[in-house]
PDB file of C-alpha atoms in Angstrom:
ATOM      1  CA  ASP A1389       7.225   2.093 -10.900  1.00  0.00           C
ATOM      2  CA  ILE A1390       7.722  -1.357  -9.555  1.00  0.00           C
ATOM      3  CA  VAL A1391       5.569  -3.751 -12.169  1.00  0.00           C
ATOM      4  CA  MET A1392       3.784  -6.982 -10.201  1.00  0.00           C
ATOM      5  CA  THR A1393       3.459  -9.917 -12.753  1.00  0.00           C
ATOM      6  CA  GLN A1394       1.095 -12.593 -11.772  1.00  0.00           C
ATOM      7  CA  SER A1395       0.716 -16.551 -13.203  1.00  0.00           C
ATOM      8  CA  PRO A1396      -0.990 -17.753 -14.308  1.00  0.00           C
ATOM      9  CA  ASP A1397      -4.053 -15.438 -15.495  1.00  0.00           C
ATOM     10  CA  SER A1398      -6.439 -18.086 -15.090  1.00  0.00           C
ATOM     11  CA  LEU A1399      -6.535 -21.584 -13.008  1.00  0.00           C
ATOM     12  CA  ALA A1400      -8.841 -23.830 -12.586  1.00  0.00           C
ATOM     13  CA  VAL A1401      -8.788 -26.437  -9.824  1.00  0.00           C
ATOM     14  CA  SER A1402     -10.868 -29.011  -8.139  1.00  0.00           C
ATOM     15  CA  LEU A1403     -12.766 -28.863  -4.807  1.00  0.00           C
ATOM     16  CA  GLY A1404     -10.452 -29.574  -2.416  1.00  0.00           C
ATOM     17  CA  GLU A1405      -7.351 -29.652  -4.267  1.00  0.00           C
ATOM     18  CA  ARG A1406      -4.281 -26.966  -4.114  1.00  0.00           C
ATOM     19  CA  ALA A1407      -4.250 -23.698  -5.951  1.00  0.00           C
ATOM     20  CA  THR A1408      -1.148 -21.927  -6.369  1.00  0.00           C
ATOM     21  CA  ILE A1409      -0.898 -18.223  -7.410  1.00  0.00           C
ATOM     22  CA  ASN A1410       2.596 -16.243  -8.380  1.00  0.00           C
ATOM     23  CA  CYS A1411       3.481 -12.819  -8.199  1.00  0.00           C
ATOM     24  CA  LYS A1412       7.015 -11.803  -9.056  1.00  0.00           C
ATOM     25  CA  SER A1413       8.013  -7.645  -8.867  1.00  0.00           C
ATOM     26  CA  SER A1414      10.710  -5.915 -10.859  1.00  0.00           C
ATOM     27  CA  GLN A1415      12.250  -5.323  -8.046  1.00  0.00           C
ATOM     28  CA  SER A1416      12.525  -6.586  -4.412  1.00  0.00           C
ATOM     29  CA  VAL A1417       9.958  -5.429  -2.207  1.00  0.00           C
ATOM     30  CA  LEU A1418      12.045  -6.440   0.975  1.00  0.00           C
ATOM     31  CA  TYR A1419      12.814  -3.621   3.371  1.00  0.00           C
ATOM     32  CA  SER A1420      16.132  -4.791   4.981  1.00  0.00           C
ATOM     33  CA  SER A1421      16.004  -2.530   7.789  1.00  0.00           C
ATOM     34  CA  ASN A1422      12.894  -4.399   9.468  1.00  0.00           C
ATOM     35  CA  ASN A1423      13.016  -7.425   6.840  1.00  0.00           C
ATOM     36  CA  LYS A1424       9.356  -7.231   6.230  1.00  0.00           C
ATOM     37  CA  ASN A1425       8.169  -7.780   2.593  1.00  0.00           C
ATOM     38  CA  TYR A1426       5.790  -5.013   1.483  1.00  0.00           C
ATOM     39  CA  LEU A1427       3.523  -7.639  -0.363  1.00  0.00           C
ATOM     40  CA  ALA A1428      -0.427  -8.247   0.210  1.00  0.00           C
ATOM     41  CA  TRP A1429      -2.692 -10.462  -1.556  1.00  0.00           C
ATOM     42  CA  TYR A1430      -6.657  -9.196  -1.981  1.00  0.00           C
ATOM     43  CA  GLN A1431      -9.550 -11.447  -3.208  1.00  0.00           C
ATOM     44  CA  GLN A1432     -12.197 -10.265  -5.366  1.00  0.00           C
ATOM     45  CA  ARG A1433     -15.509 -12.236  -5.599  1.00  0.00           C
ATOM     46  CA  PRO A1434     -17.769 -11.701  -8.365  1.00  0.00           C
ATOM     47  CA  GLY A1435     -19.673  -8.261  -8.239  1.00  0.00           C
ATOM     48  CA  GLN A1436     -17.821  -7.345  -4.722  1.00  0.00           C
ATOM     49  CA  SER A1437     -15.358  -5.061  -3.429  1.00  0.00           C
ATOM     50  CA  PRO A1438     -11.550  -6.644  -2.867  1.00  0.00           C
ATOM     51  CA  LYS A1439     -10.907  -8.302   0.560  1.00  0.00           C
ATOM     52  CA  LEU A1440      -7.346  -8.215   2.011  1.00  0.00           C
ATOM     53  CA  LEU A1441      -6.308 -11.918   2.843  1.00  0.00           C
ATOM     54  CA  ILE A1442      -2.435 -11.513   3.387  1.00  0.00           C
ATOM     55  CA  TYR A1443       0.011  -8.606   4.279  1.00  0.00           C
ATOM     56  CA  TRP A1444       3.550  -8.619   4.997  1.00  0.00           C
ATOM     57  CA  ALA A1445       3.742 -11.351   2.384  1.00  0.00           C
ATOM     58  CA  SER A1446       2.676 -14.027   4.895  1.00  0.00           C
ATOM     59  CA  LEU A1447       0.495 -12.734   7.548  1.00  0.00           C
ATOM     60  CA  ARG A1448      -3.239 -13.800   7.409  1.00  0.00           C
ATOM     61  CA  LYS A1449      -5.716 -10.884   8.279  1.00  0.00           C
ATOM     62  CA  SER A1450      -7.770 -11.901  11.060  1.00  0.00           C
ATOM     63  CA  GLY A1451     -11.195 -13.965   9.858  1.00  0.00           C
ATOM     64  CA  VAL A1452      -9.290 -15.125   6.713  1.00  0.00           C
ATOM     65  CA  PRO A1453      -9.295 -19.013   6.750  1.00  0.00           C
ATOM     66  CA  ASP A1454      -6.070 -20.685   7.618  1.00  0.00           C
ATOM     67  CA  ARG A1455      -6.291 -22.550   4.005  1.00  0.00           C
ATOM     68  CA  PHE A1456      -4.818 -19.378   2.520  1.00  0.00           C
ATOM     69  CA  SER A1457      -1.085 -18.937   2.922  1.00  0.00           C
ATOM     70  CA  GLY A1458       1.549 -16.425   1.704  1.00  0.00           C
ATOM     71  CA  SER A1459       4.804 -17.246   1.196  1.00  0.00           C
ATOM     72  CA  GLY A1460       8.202 -15.814  -0.797  1.00  0.00           C
ATOM     73  CA  SER A1461      10.678 -12.992  -0.259  1.00  0.00           C
ATOM     74  CA  GLY A1462      12.092 -10.648  -2.327  1.00  0.00           C
ATOM     75  CA  THR A1463      10.742 -10.491  -5.877  1.00  0.00           C
ATOM     76  CA  ASP A1464       9.115 -13.953  -6.248  1.00  0.00           C
ATOM     77  CA  PHE A1465       5.825 -14.570  -3.899  1.00  0.00           C
ATOM     78  CA  THR A1466       3.036 -17.110  -3.987  1.00  0.00           C
ATOM     79  CA  LEU A1467      -0.748 -17.538  -2.367  1.00  0.00           C
ATOM     80  CA  THR A1468      -1.825 -20.886  -1.913  1.00  0.00           C
ATOM     81  CA  ILE A1469      -5.068 -22.283  -0.929  1.00  0.00           C
ATOM     82  CA  SER A1470      -4.767 -25.281   0.482  1.00  0.00           C
ATOM     83  CA  SER A1471      -8.008 -27.279  -0.166  1.00  0.00           C
ATOM     84  CA  LEU A1472     -10.154 -25.163  -2.490  1.00  0.00           C
ATOM     85  CA  GLN A1473     -13.521 -24.338  -1.559  1.00  0.00           C
ATOM     86  CA  ALA A1474     -16.761 -23.427  -3.718  1.00  0.00           C
ATOM     87  CA  GLU A1475     -16.258 -19.913  -2.079  1.00  0.00           C
ATOM     88  CA  ASP A1476     -13.113 -19.301  -2.946  1.00  0.00           C
ATOM     89  CA  VAL A1477     -14.124 -18.493  -6.645  1.00  0.00           C
ATOM     90  CA  ALA A1478     -12.920 -15.391  -7.304  1.00  0.00           C
ATOM     91  CA  VAL A1479      -9.864 -12.975  -8.840  1.00  0.00           C
ATOM     92  CA  TYR A1480      -6.939 -12.276  -6.731  1.00  0.00           C
ATOM     93  CA  TYR A1481      -4.402  -9.781  -7.129  1.00  0.00           C
ATOM     94  CA  CYS A1482      -0.878  -9.256  -5.205  1.00  0.00           C
ATOM     95  CA  GLN A1483       0.110  -5.709  -4.399  1.00  0.00           C
ATOM     96  CA  GLN A1484       3.485  -4.136  -3.381  1.00  0.00           C
ATOM     97  CA  TYR A1485       3.553  -1.239  -0.853  1.00  0.00           C
ATOM     98  CA  PHE A1486       6.992  -0.878  -0.959  1.00  0.00           C
ATOM     99  CA  SER A1487       7.451   2.280  -2.860  1.00  0.00           C
ATOM    100  CA  GLY A1488       5.195   5.055  -1.068  1.00  0.00           C
ATOM    101  CA  LEU A1489       5.338   6.966  -4.127  1.00  0.00           C
ATOM    102  CA  SER A1490       2.851   4.043  -5.895  1.00  0.00           C
ATOM    103  CA  TYR A1491       1.232   1.008  -4.669  1.00  0.00           C
ATOM    104  CA  THR A1492       0.997  -1.019  -7.794  1.00  0.00           C
ATOM    105  CA  PHE A1493      -1.026  -4.477  -8.322  1.00  0.00           C
ATOM    106  CA  GLY A1494      -0.575  -7.398 -10.462  1.00  0.00           C
ATOM    107  CA  GLN A1495      -2.980  -7.975 -13.497  1.00  0.00           C
ATOM    108  CA  GLY A1496      -5.045 -10.432 -11.387  1.00  0.00           C
ATOM    109  CA  THR A1497      -5.450 -14.276 -11.633  1.00  0.00           C
ATOM    110  CA  LYS A1498      -8.944 -15.607 -12.232  1.00  0.00           C
ATOM    111  CA  LEU A1499      -9.571 -18.969 -10.072  1.00  0.00           C
ATOM    112  CA  GLU A1500     -12.290 -21.228 -11.236  1.00  0.00           C
ATOM    113  CA  ILE A1501     -13.749 -24.661 -10.132  1.00  0.00           C
TER     114      ILE A1501
ATOM    115  CA  GLN B1449     -17.757  -1.616  12.343  1.00  0.00           C
ATOM    116  CA  VAL B1450     -15.761   0.223   9.578  1.00  0.00           C
ATOM    117  CA  GLU B1451     -17.482   1.365   6.611  1.00  0.00           C
ATOM    118  CA  LEU B1452     -16.397   3.214   3.577  1.00  0.00           C
ATOM    119  CA  VAL B1453     -19.262   4.751   1.294  1.00  0.00           C
ATOM    120  CA  GLU B1454     -18.088   6.718  -2.070  1.00  0.00           C
ATOM    121  CA  SER B1455     -20.509   8.752  -3.822  1.00  0.00           C
ATOM    122  CA  GLY B1456     -20.284  11.519  -6.316  1.00  0.00           C
ATOM    123  CA  GLY B1457     -19.988   9.105  -9.649  1.00  0.00           C
ATOM    124  CA  GLY B1458     -22.042   9.686 -12.779  1.00  0.00           C
ATOM    125  CA  VAL B1459     -21.825   9.937 -16.418  1.00  0.00           C
ATOM    126  CA  VAL B1460     -19.458  13.422 -17.833  1.00  0.00           C
ATOM    127  CA  GLN B1461     -18.226  14.545 -21.028  1.00  0.00           C
ATOM    128  CA  PRO B1462     -14.555  14.029 -21.951  1.00  0.00           C
ATOM    129  CA  GLY B1463     -12.679  17.400 -20.673  1.00  0.00           C
ATOM    130  CA  ARG B1464     -15.046  17.926 -17.773  1.00  0.00           C
ATOM    131  CA  SER B1465     -14.476  17.431 -13.743  1.00  0.00           C
ATOM    132  CA  LEU B1466     -15.827  15.463 -11.563  1.00  0.00           C
ATOM    133  CA  ARG B1467     -15.502  15.085  -7.495  1.00  0.00           C
ATOM    134  CA  LEU B1468     -15.834  11.825  -5.933  1.00  0.00           C
ATOM    135  CA  SER B1469     -16.486  11.508  -2.095  1.00  0.00           C
ATOM    136  CA  CYS B1470     -15.758   8.690   0.605  1.00  0.00           C
ATOM    137  CA  ALA B1471     -17.503   8.960   4.217  1.00  0.00           C
ATOM    138  CA  ALA B1472     -15.848   6.835   6.906  1.00  0.00           C
ATOM    139  CA  SER B1473     -16.897   5.690   9.989  1.00  0.00           C
ATOM    140  CA  GLY B1474     -15.984   3.173  12.503  1.00  0.00           C
ATOM    141  CA  PHE B1475     -12.439   4.024  12.876  1.00  0.00           C
ATOM    142  CA  THR B1476     -10.363   6.971  13.960  1.00  0.00           C
ATOM    143  CA  PHE B1477     -10.072   8.508  10.518  1.00  0.00           C
ATOM    144  CA  ASN B1478      -7.131  11.007  11.167  1.00  0.00           C
ATOM    145  CA  ILE B1479      -4.785   8.268  11.849  1.00  0.00           C
ATOM    146  CA  TYR B1480      -4.772   6.436   8.498  1.00  0.00           C
ATOM    147  CA  ASP B1481      -4.003   7.096   5.010  1.00  0.00           C
ATOM    148  CA  MET B1482      -6.743   6.842   2.632  1.00  0.00           C
ATOM    149  CA  HIS B1483      -6.323   5.618  -1.034  1.00  0.00           C
ATOM    150  CA  TRP B1484      -8.507   5.865  -3.906  1.00  0.00           C
ATOM    151  CA  VAL B1485      -8.164   2.903  -6.649  1.00  0.00           C
ATOM    152  CA  ARG B1486     -10.225   2.173  -9.567  1.00  0.00           C
ATOM    153  CA  GLN B1487     -11.186  -0.624 -11.756  1.00  0.00           C
ATOM    154  CA  ALA B1488     -12.055   0.241 -15.455  1.00  0.00           C
ATOM    155  CA  PRO B1489     -15.009  -2.582 -16.740  1.00  0.00           C
ATOM    156  CA  GLY B1490     -13.851  -6.006 -17.036  1.00  0.00           C
ATOM    157  CA  LYS B1491     -10.286  -4.954 -16.109  1.00  0.00           C
ATOM    158  CA  GLY B1492      -7.882  -5.476 -12.928  1.00  0.00           C
ATOM    159  CA  LEU B1493      -7.212  -2.894 -10.047  1.00  0.00           C
ATOM    160  CA  GLU B1494      -5.124   0.406 -10.603  1.00  0.00           C
ATOM    161  CA  TRP B1495      -4.110   2.345  -7.667  1.00  0.00           C
ATOM    162  CA  VAL B1496      -4.937   6.281  -8.186  1.00  0.00           C
ATOM    163  CA  ALA B1497      -4.042   8.289  -5.457  1.00  0.00           C
ATOM    164  CA  VAL B1498      -2.926   8.493  -1.702  1.00  0.00           C
ATOM    165  CA  ILE B1499      -3.171  11.094   1.038  1.00  0.00           C
ATOM    166  CA  SER B1500      -1.490  10.816   4.251  1.00  0.00           C
ATOM    167  CA  ASN B1501      -3.369  11.054   7.790  1.00  0.00           C
ATOM    168  CA  ASP B1502      -3.081  14.672   8.359  1.00  0.00           C
ATOM    169  CA  GLY B1503      -3.335  15.592   4.497  1.00  0.00           C
ATOM    170  CA  SER B1504       0.339  16.622   3.809  1.00  0.00           C
ATOM    171  CA  ASN B1505       1.520  14.249   1.748  1.00  0.00           C
ATOM    172  CA  LYS B1506      -0.337  12.909  -1.553  1.00  0.00           C
ATOM    173  CA  ASN B1507       0.950  10.864  -4.258  1.00  0.00           C
ATOM    174  CA  PHE B1508      -0.499   9.770  -7.828  1.00  0.00           C
ATOM    175  CA  ALA B1509      -0.514   7.649 -10.475  1.00  0.00           C
ATOM    176  CA  ASP B1510       1.379   8.652 -13.452  1.00  0.00           C
ATOM    177  CA  SER B1511      -2.087   8.200 -15.258  1.00  0.00           C
ATOM    178  CA  VAL B1512      -3.629  10.841 -13.197  1.00  0.00           C
ATOM    179  CA  LYS B1513      -0.800  13.149 -11.871  1.00  0.00           C
ATOM    180  CA  GLY B1514      -1.786  16.664 -12.795  1.00  0.00           C
ATOM    181  CA  ARG B1515      -5.433  16.145 -13.714  1.00  0.00           C
ATOM    182  CA  PHE B1516      -6.568  14.574 -10.234  1.00  0.00           C
ATOM    183  CA  THR B1517      -5.963  15.886  -6.920  1.00  0.00           C
ATOM    184  CA  ILE B1518      -6.583  14.428  -3.451  1.00  0.00           C
ATOM    185  CA  SER B1519      -7.992  15.806   0.048  1.00  0.00           C
ATOM    186  CA  ARG B1520      -9.069  15.050   3.013  1.00  0.00           C
ATOM    187  CA  ASP B1521     -11.448  16.812   5.882  1.00  0.00           C
ATOM    188  CA  ASN B1522     -10.797  15.104   9.270  1.00  0.00           C
ATOM    189  CA  SER B1523     -13.420  16.989  10.955  1.00  0.00           C
ATOM    190  CA  LYS B1524     -16.126  15.340   8.453  1.00  0.00           C
ATOM    191  CA  ASN B1525     -14.224  11.909   8.125  1.00  0.00           C
ATOM    192  CA  THR B1526     -14.461  12.254   4.397  1.00  0.00           C
ATOM    193  CA  VAL B1527     -11.790  11.886   1.733  1.00  0.00           C
ATOM    194  CA  TYR B1528     -12.325  13.432  -1.762  1.00  0.00           C
ATOM    195  CA  LEU B1529     -10.974  12.871  -5.457  1.00  0.00           C
ATOM    196  CA  GLN B1530     -11.179  16.019  -7.841  1.00  0.00           C
ATOM    197  CA  MET B1531     -10.987  14.570 -11.215  1.00  0.00           C
ATOM    198  CA  ASN B1532     -10.449  17.127 -13.853  1.00  0.00           C
ATOM    199  CA  SER B1533      -9.577  17.191 -17.693  1.00  0.00           C
ATOM    200  CA  LEU B1534     -11.427  13.501 -17.785  1.00  0.00           C
ATOM    201  CA  ARG B1535     -10.838  11.030 -20.421  1.00  0.00           C
ATOM    202  CA  ALA B1536     -12.921   8.262 -21.758  1.00  0.00           C
ATOM    203  CA  GLU B1537      -9.799   5.877 -20.390  1.00  0.00           C
ATOM    204  CA  ASP B1538     -10.877   7.327 -16.795  1.00  0.00           C
ATOM    205  CA  THR B1539     -14.000   5.207 -17.267  1.00  0.00           C
ATOM    206  CA  ALA B1540     -14.120   2.973 -14.074  1.00  0.00           C
ATOM    207  CA  LEU B1541     -15.385   1.853 -10.535  1.00  0.00           C
ATOM    208  CA  TYR B1542     -13.454   4.056  -8.216  1.00  0.00           C
ATOM    209  CA  TYR B1543     -13.069   2.681  -4.573  1.00  0.00           C
ATOM    210  CA  CYS B1544     -11.873   4.611  -1.670  1.00  0.00           C
ATOM    211  CA  ALA B1545      -9.403   2.313   0.702  1.00  0.00           C
ATOM    212  CA  LYS B1546      -7.858   2.679   3.806  1.00  0.00           C
ATOM    213  CA  SER B1547      -4.595   2.060   5.215  1.00  0.00           C
ATOM    214  CA  TYR B1548      -4.113  -1.011   7.358  1.00  0.00           C
ATOM    215  CA  THR B1549      -1.890   0.562  10.190  1.00  0.00           C
ATOM    216  CA  GLY B1550      -1.581   3.887   8.928  1.00  0.00           C
ATOM    217  CA  SER B1551       1.061   4.624   6.401  1.00  0.00           C
ATOM    218  CA  TYR B1552       2.917   2.153   3.608  1.00  0.00           C
ATOM    219  CA  ASP B1553       0.605  -0.385   4.394  1.00  0.00           C
ATOM    220  CA  ALA B1554      -1.813  -2.763   2.716  1.00  0.00           C
ATOM    221  CA  PHE B1555      -5.480  -1.732   2.459  1.00  0.00           C
ATOM    222  CA  ASP B1556      -7.890  -3.645   5.132  1.00  0.00           C
ATOM    223  CA  TYR B1557     -11.177  -1.873   3.985  1.00  0.00           C
ATOM    224  CA  TRP B1558     -12.763  -1.216   0.831  1.00  0.00           C
ATOM    225  CA  GLY B1559     -15.977   0.803  -0.003  1.00  0.00           C
ATOM    226  CA  GLN B1560     -18.178  -0.274  -2.798  1.00  0.00           C
ATOM    227  CA  GLY B1561     -17.400   1.727  -5.094  1.00  0.00           C
ATOM    228  CA  THR B1562     -18.833   4.685  -7.411  1.00  0.00           C
ATOM    229  CA  LEU B1563     -19.014   4.460 -11.075  1.00  0.00           C
ATOM    230  CA  VAL B1564     -17.727   7.086 -13.542  1.00  0.00           C
ATOM    231  CA  THR B1565     -18.385   6.747 -16.948  1.00  0.00           C
ATOM    232  CA  VAL B1566     -16.707   9.340 -19.548  1.00  0.00           C
ATOM    233  CA  SER B1567     -18.473   9.645 -22.504  1.00  0.00           C
ATOM    234  CA  SER B1568     -19.671  12.061 -25.193  1.00  0.00           C
TER     235      SER B1568
END
């Protein structure tokens, strides 16, 4: 199985400042035939279900604020929140969907103010 | 709007069985793969199982392989998770989730979850 490892496990950032979360996969999730990275980011606010933020490593789902951005390719990926808002307090997960046999998540990164 | 509503959770003894249901609405159900994902109390997300849009292909996490089965009824817009030989470590909130564009994709909608507690 592809193992997803996030860093850091927790992060405290001031309002209006940048937050950066990293995700590393144990093998590449870049599919060469279509040049797509099979990598998504989710936000889970306290007491809520997860919500999709980013898919194909860098595409924002409709309705997601543009302060959220995703980058990276192959095995190394980053979720960046450009200017932290209070409502961004949550746990963030990366996920690979490269392997149709399993869809593994990272362990999560807890973001606090 | 898309809605996924899980049901069937509860308290069950180790070794017993339970069947979860997820009723979907607001989209063309028979186009999309559907998933189950679980979250143990205070822990992260663990993918459990996937079923293809027509039910012909299914995959499971190693932790549940041989004990859990997944099925769907496209006439009822419902996906099921049959959980047998339950263990304490299966205690979790179980979410169903919809594949974004069909197959091999992220999960764009999630239900609110149904809680399964395995305890004697």
